[in-house]
PDB file of C-alpha atoms in Angstrom:
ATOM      1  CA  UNK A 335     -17.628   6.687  23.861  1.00  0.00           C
ATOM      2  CA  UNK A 336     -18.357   6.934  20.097  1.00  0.00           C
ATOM      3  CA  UNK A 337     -18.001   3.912  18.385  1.00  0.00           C
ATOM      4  CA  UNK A 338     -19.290   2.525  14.434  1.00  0.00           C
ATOM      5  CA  UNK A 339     -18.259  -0.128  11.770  1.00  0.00           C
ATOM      6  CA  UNK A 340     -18.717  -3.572  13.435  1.00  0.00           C
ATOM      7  CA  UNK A 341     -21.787  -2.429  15.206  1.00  0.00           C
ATOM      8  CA  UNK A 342     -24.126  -3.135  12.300  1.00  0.00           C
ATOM      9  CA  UNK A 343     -22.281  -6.523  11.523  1.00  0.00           C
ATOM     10  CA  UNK A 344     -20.556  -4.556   8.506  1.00  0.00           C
ATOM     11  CA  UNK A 345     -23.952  -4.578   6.678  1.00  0.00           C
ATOM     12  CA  UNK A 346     -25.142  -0.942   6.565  1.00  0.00           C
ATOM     13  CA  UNK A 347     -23.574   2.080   7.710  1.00  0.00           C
ATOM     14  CA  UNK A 348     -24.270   3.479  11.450  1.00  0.00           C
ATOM     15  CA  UNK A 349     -22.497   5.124  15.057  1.00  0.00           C
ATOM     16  CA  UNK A 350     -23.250   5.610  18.055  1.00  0.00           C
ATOM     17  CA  UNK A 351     -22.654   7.940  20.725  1.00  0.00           C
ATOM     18  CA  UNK A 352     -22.295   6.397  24.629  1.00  0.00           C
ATOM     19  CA  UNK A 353     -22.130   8.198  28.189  1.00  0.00           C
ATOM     20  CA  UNK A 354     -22.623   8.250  31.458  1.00  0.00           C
ATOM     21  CA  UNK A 355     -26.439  10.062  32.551  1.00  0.00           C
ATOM     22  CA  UNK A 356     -23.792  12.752  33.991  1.00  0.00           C
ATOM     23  CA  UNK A 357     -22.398  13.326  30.316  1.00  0.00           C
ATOM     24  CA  UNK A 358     -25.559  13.416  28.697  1.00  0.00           C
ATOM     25  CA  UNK A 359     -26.952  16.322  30.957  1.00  0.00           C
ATOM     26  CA  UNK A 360     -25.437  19.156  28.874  1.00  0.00           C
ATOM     27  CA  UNK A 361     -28.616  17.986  26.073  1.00  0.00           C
ATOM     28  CA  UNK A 362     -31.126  19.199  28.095  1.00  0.00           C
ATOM     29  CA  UNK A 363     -29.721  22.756  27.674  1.00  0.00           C
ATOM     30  CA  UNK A 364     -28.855  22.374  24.079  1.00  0.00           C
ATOM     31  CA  UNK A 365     -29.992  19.501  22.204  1.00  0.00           C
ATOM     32  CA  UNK A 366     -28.452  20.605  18.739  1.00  0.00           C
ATOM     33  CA  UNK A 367     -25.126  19.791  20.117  1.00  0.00           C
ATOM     34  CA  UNK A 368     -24.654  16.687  18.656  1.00  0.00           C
ATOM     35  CA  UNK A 369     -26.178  15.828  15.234  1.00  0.00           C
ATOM     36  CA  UNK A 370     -26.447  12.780  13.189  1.00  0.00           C
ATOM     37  CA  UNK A 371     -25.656  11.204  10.083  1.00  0.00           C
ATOM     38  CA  UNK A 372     -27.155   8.071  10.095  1.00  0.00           C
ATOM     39  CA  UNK A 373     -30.102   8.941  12.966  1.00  0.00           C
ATOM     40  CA  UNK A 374     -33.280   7.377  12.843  1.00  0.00           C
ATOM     41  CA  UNK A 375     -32.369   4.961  10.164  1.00  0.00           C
ATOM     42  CA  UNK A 376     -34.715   1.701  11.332  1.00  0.00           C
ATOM     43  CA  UNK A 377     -32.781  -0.771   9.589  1.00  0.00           C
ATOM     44  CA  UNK A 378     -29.151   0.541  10.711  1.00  0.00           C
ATOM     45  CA  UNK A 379     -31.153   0.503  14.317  1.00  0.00           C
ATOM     46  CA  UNK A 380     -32.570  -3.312  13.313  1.00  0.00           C
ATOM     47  CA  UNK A 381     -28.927  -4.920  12.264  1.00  0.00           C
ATOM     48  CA  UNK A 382     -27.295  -3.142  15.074  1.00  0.00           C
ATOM     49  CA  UNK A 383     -29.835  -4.960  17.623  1.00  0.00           C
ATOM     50  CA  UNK A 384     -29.235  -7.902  15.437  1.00  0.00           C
ATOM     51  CA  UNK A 385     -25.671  -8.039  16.048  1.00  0.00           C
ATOM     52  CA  UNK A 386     -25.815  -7.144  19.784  1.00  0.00           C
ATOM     53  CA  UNK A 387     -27.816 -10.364  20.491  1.00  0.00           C
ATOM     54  CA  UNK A 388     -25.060 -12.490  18.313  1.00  0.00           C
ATOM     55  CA  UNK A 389     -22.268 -11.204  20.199  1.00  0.00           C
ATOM     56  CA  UNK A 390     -24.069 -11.284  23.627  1.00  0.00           C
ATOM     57  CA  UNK A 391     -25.705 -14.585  22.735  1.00  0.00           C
ATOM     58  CA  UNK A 392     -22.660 -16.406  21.317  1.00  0.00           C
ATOM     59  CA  UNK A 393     -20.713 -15.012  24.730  1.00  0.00           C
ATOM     60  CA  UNK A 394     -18.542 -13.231  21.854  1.00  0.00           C
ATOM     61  CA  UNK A 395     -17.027 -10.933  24.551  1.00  0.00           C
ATOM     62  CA  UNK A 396     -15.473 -13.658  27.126  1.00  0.00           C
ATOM     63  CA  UNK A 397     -14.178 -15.179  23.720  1.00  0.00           C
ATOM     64  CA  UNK A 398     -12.350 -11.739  22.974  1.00  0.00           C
ATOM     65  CA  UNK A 399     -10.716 -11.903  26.734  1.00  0.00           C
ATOM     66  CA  UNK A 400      -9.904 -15.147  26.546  1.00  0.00           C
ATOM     67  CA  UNK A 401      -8.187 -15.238  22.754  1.00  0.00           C
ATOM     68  CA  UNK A 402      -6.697 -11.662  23.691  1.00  0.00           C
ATOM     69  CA  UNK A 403      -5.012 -13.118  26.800  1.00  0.00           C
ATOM     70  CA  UNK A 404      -3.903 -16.120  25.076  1.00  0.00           C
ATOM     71  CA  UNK A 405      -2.404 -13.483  22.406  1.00  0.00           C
ATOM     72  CA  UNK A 406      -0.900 -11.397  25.099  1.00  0.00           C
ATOM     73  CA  UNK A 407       0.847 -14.426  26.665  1.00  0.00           C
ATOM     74  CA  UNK A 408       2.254 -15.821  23.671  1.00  0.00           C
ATOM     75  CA  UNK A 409       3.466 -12.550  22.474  1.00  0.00           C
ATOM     76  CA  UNK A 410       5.430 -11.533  25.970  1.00  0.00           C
ATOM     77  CA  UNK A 411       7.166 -15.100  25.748  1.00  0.00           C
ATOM     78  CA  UNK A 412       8.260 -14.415  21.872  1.00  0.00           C
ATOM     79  CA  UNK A 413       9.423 -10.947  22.865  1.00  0.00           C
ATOM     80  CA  UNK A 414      11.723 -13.033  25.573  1.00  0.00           C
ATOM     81  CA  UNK A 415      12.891 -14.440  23.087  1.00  0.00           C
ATOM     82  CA  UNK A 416      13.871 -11.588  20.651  1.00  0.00           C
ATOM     83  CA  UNK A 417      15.557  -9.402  23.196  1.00  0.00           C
ATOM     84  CA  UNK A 418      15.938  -5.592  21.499  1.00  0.00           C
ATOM     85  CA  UNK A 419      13.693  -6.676  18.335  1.00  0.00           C
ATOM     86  CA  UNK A 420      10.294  -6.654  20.214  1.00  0.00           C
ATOM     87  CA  UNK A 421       9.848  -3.621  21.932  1.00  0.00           C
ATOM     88  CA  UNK A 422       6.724  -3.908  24.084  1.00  0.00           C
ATOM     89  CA  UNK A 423       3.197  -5.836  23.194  1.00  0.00           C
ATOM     90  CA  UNK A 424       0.369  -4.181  24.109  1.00  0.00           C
ATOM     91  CA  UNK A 425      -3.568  -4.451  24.084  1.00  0.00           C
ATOM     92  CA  UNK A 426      -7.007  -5.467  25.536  1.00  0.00           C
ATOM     93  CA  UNK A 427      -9.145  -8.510  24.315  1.00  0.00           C
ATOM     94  CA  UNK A 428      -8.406  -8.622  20.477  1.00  0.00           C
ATOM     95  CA  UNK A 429      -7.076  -5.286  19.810  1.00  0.00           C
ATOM     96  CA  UNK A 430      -3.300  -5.635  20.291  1.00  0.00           C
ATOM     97  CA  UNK A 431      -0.366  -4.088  19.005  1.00  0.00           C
ATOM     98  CA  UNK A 432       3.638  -5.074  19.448  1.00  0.00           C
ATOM     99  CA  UNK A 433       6.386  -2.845  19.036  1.00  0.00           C
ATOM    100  CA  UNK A 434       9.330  -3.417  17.549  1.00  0.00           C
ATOM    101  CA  UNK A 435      12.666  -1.553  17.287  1.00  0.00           C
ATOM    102  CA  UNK A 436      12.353   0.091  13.972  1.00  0.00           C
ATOM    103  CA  UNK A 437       9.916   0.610  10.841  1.00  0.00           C
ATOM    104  CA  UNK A 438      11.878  -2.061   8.652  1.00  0.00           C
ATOM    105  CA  UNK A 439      12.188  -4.305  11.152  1.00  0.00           C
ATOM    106  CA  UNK A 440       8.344  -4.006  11.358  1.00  0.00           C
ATOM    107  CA  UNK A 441       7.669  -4.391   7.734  1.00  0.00           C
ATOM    108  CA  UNK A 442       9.911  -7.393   7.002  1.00  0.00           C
ATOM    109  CA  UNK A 443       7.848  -9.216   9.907  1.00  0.00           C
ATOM    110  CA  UNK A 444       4.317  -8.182   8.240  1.00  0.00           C
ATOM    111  CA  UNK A 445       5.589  -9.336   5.208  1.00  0.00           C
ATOM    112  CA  UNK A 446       7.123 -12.575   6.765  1.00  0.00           C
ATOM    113  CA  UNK A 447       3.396 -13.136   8.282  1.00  0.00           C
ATOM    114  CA  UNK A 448       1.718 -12.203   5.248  1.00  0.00           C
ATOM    115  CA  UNK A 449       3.781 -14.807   3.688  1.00  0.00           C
ATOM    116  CA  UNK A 450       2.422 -17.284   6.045  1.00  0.00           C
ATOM    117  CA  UNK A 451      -1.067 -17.010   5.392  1.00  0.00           C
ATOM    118  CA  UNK A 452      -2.055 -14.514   7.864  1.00  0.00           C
ATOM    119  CA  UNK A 453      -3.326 -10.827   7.498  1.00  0.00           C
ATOM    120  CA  UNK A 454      -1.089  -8.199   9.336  1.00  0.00           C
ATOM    121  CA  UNK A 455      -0.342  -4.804   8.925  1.00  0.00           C
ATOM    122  CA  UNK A 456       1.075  -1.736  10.902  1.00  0.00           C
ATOM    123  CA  UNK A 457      -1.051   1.198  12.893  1.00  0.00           C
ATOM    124  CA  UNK A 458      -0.910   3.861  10.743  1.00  0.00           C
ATOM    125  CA  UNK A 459       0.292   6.461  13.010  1.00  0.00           C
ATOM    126  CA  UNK A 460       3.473   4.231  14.132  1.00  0.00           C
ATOM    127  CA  UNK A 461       4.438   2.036  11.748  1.00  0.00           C
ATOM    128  CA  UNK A 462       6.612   0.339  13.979  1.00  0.00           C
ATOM    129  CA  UNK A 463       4.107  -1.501  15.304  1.00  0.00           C
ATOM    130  CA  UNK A 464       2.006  -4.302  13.915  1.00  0.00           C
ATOM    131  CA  UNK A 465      -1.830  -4.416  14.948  1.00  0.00           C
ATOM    132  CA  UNK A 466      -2.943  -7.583  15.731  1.00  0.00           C
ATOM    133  CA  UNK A 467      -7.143  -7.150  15.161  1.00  0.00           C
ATOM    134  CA  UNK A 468      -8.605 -10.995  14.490  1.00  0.00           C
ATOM    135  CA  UNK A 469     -12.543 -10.770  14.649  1.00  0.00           C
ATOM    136  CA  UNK A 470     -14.145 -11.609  17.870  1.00  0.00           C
ATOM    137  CA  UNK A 471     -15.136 -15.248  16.455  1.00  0.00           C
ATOM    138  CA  UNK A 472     -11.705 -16.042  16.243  1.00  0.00           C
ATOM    139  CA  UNK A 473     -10.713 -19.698  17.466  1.00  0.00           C
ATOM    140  CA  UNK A 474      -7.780 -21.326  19.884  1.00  0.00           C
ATOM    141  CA  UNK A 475      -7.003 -22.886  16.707  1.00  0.00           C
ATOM    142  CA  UNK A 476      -6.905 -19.503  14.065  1.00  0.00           C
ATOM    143  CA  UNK A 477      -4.764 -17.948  17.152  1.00  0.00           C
ATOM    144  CA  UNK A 478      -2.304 -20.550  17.212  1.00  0.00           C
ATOM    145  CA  UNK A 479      -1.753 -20.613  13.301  1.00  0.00           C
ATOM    146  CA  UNK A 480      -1.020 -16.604  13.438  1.00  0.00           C
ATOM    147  CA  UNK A 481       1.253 -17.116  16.377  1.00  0.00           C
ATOM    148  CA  UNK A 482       3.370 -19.584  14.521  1.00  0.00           C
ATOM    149  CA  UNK A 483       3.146 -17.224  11.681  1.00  0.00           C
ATOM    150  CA  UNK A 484       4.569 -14.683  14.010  1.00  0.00           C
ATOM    151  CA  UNK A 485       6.927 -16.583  15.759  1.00  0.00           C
ATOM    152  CA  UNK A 486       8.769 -17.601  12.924  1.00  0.00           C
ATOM    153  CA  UNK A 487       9.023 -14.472  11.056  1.00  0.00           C
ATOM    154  CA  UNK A 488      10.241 -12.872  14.188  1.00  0.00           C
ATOM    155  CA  UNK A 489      12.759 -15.928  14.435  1.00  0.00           C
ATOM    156  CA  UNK A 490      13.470 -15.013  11.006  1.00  0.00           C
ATOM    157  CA  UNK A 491      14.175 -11.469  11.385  1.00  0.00           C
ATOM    158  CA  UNK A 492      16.092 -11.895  14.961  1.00  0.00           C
ATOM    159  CA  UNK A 493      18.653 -14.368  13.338  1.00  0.00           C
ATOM    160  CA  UNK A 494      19.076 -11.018  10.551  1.00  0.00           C
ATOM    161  CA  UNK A 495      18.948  -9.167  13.684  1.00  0.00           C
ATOM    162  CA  UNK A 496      21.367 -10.700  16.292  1.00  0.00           C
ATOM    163  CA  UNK A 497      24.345 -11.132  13.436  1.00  0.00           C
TER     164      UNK A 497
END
């Protein structure tokens, strides 16, 4: 599992490499195999430990789940809602995506939840769907403003939609 960005909080640049003792045994033949940009940088190493402890500490991870699911839900019961115009929805804690029927489709509704104060934007390799990506301190509260955001530009686009 490689994995980067958010690890350091966003404050200085480092990436990690994760795996099973199994994965790792092909290093003792050849340790060269992997390399490093950012290796042995103590204060990368320092604000990545930093923000570990914040998300552990501030149970940051249940908070994902429980947002994510609460995104999920409210998402399935829109696309009932939209029949044809929301394809699937998709994801796992705050990382979600939904799918809808075609790329303009898609970017009238970003634009419709821009609009509304909130920040959206499609995957860039399928831009008919919309990526859904709050940070993991999001609130019950911040979730239900971007639903309503979402809910009535999709409202907006079915009624184009359905006539």
């Amino acid at each position: 599992l490689c994995l980067a960005k958010g690890l350091s909080g966003g404050v200085v640049p480092i990436g990690v490499t994760m795996g099973t003792p199994n994965i790792w045994t092909i290093f003792e033949e050849n340790a060269f195999l992997h390399s490093t940009t950012f290796g042995g940088n103590p204060l990368a190493c320092c604000a990545a430990m930093a923000t570990l402890d914040v998300v552990q500490d501030e149970n940051l991870c249940a908070n994902a789940t429980d947002m994510g699911n609460y995104l999920l839900e409210s998402l399935a019961l829109l696309r009932d809602e939209a029949p044809g115009l929301i394809i699937d929805i998709r994801g796992r804690g705050l990382l979600i995506g939904i799918e809808f029927n075609d790329e303009n489709t898609c970017a009238r509704i970003i634009a419709g939840i821009v609009e509304r104060g909130v920040i959206a934007g499609y995957t860039l390799n399928q831009p008919t769907v919309i990526r859904l990506e709050p940070p993991l301190i999001v609130t019950r509260d911040q979730c239900a403003f971007a639903m309503k955001a979402i809910r009535e530009s999709v409202r907006d686009e079915f009624g184009r939609y359905a006539n």
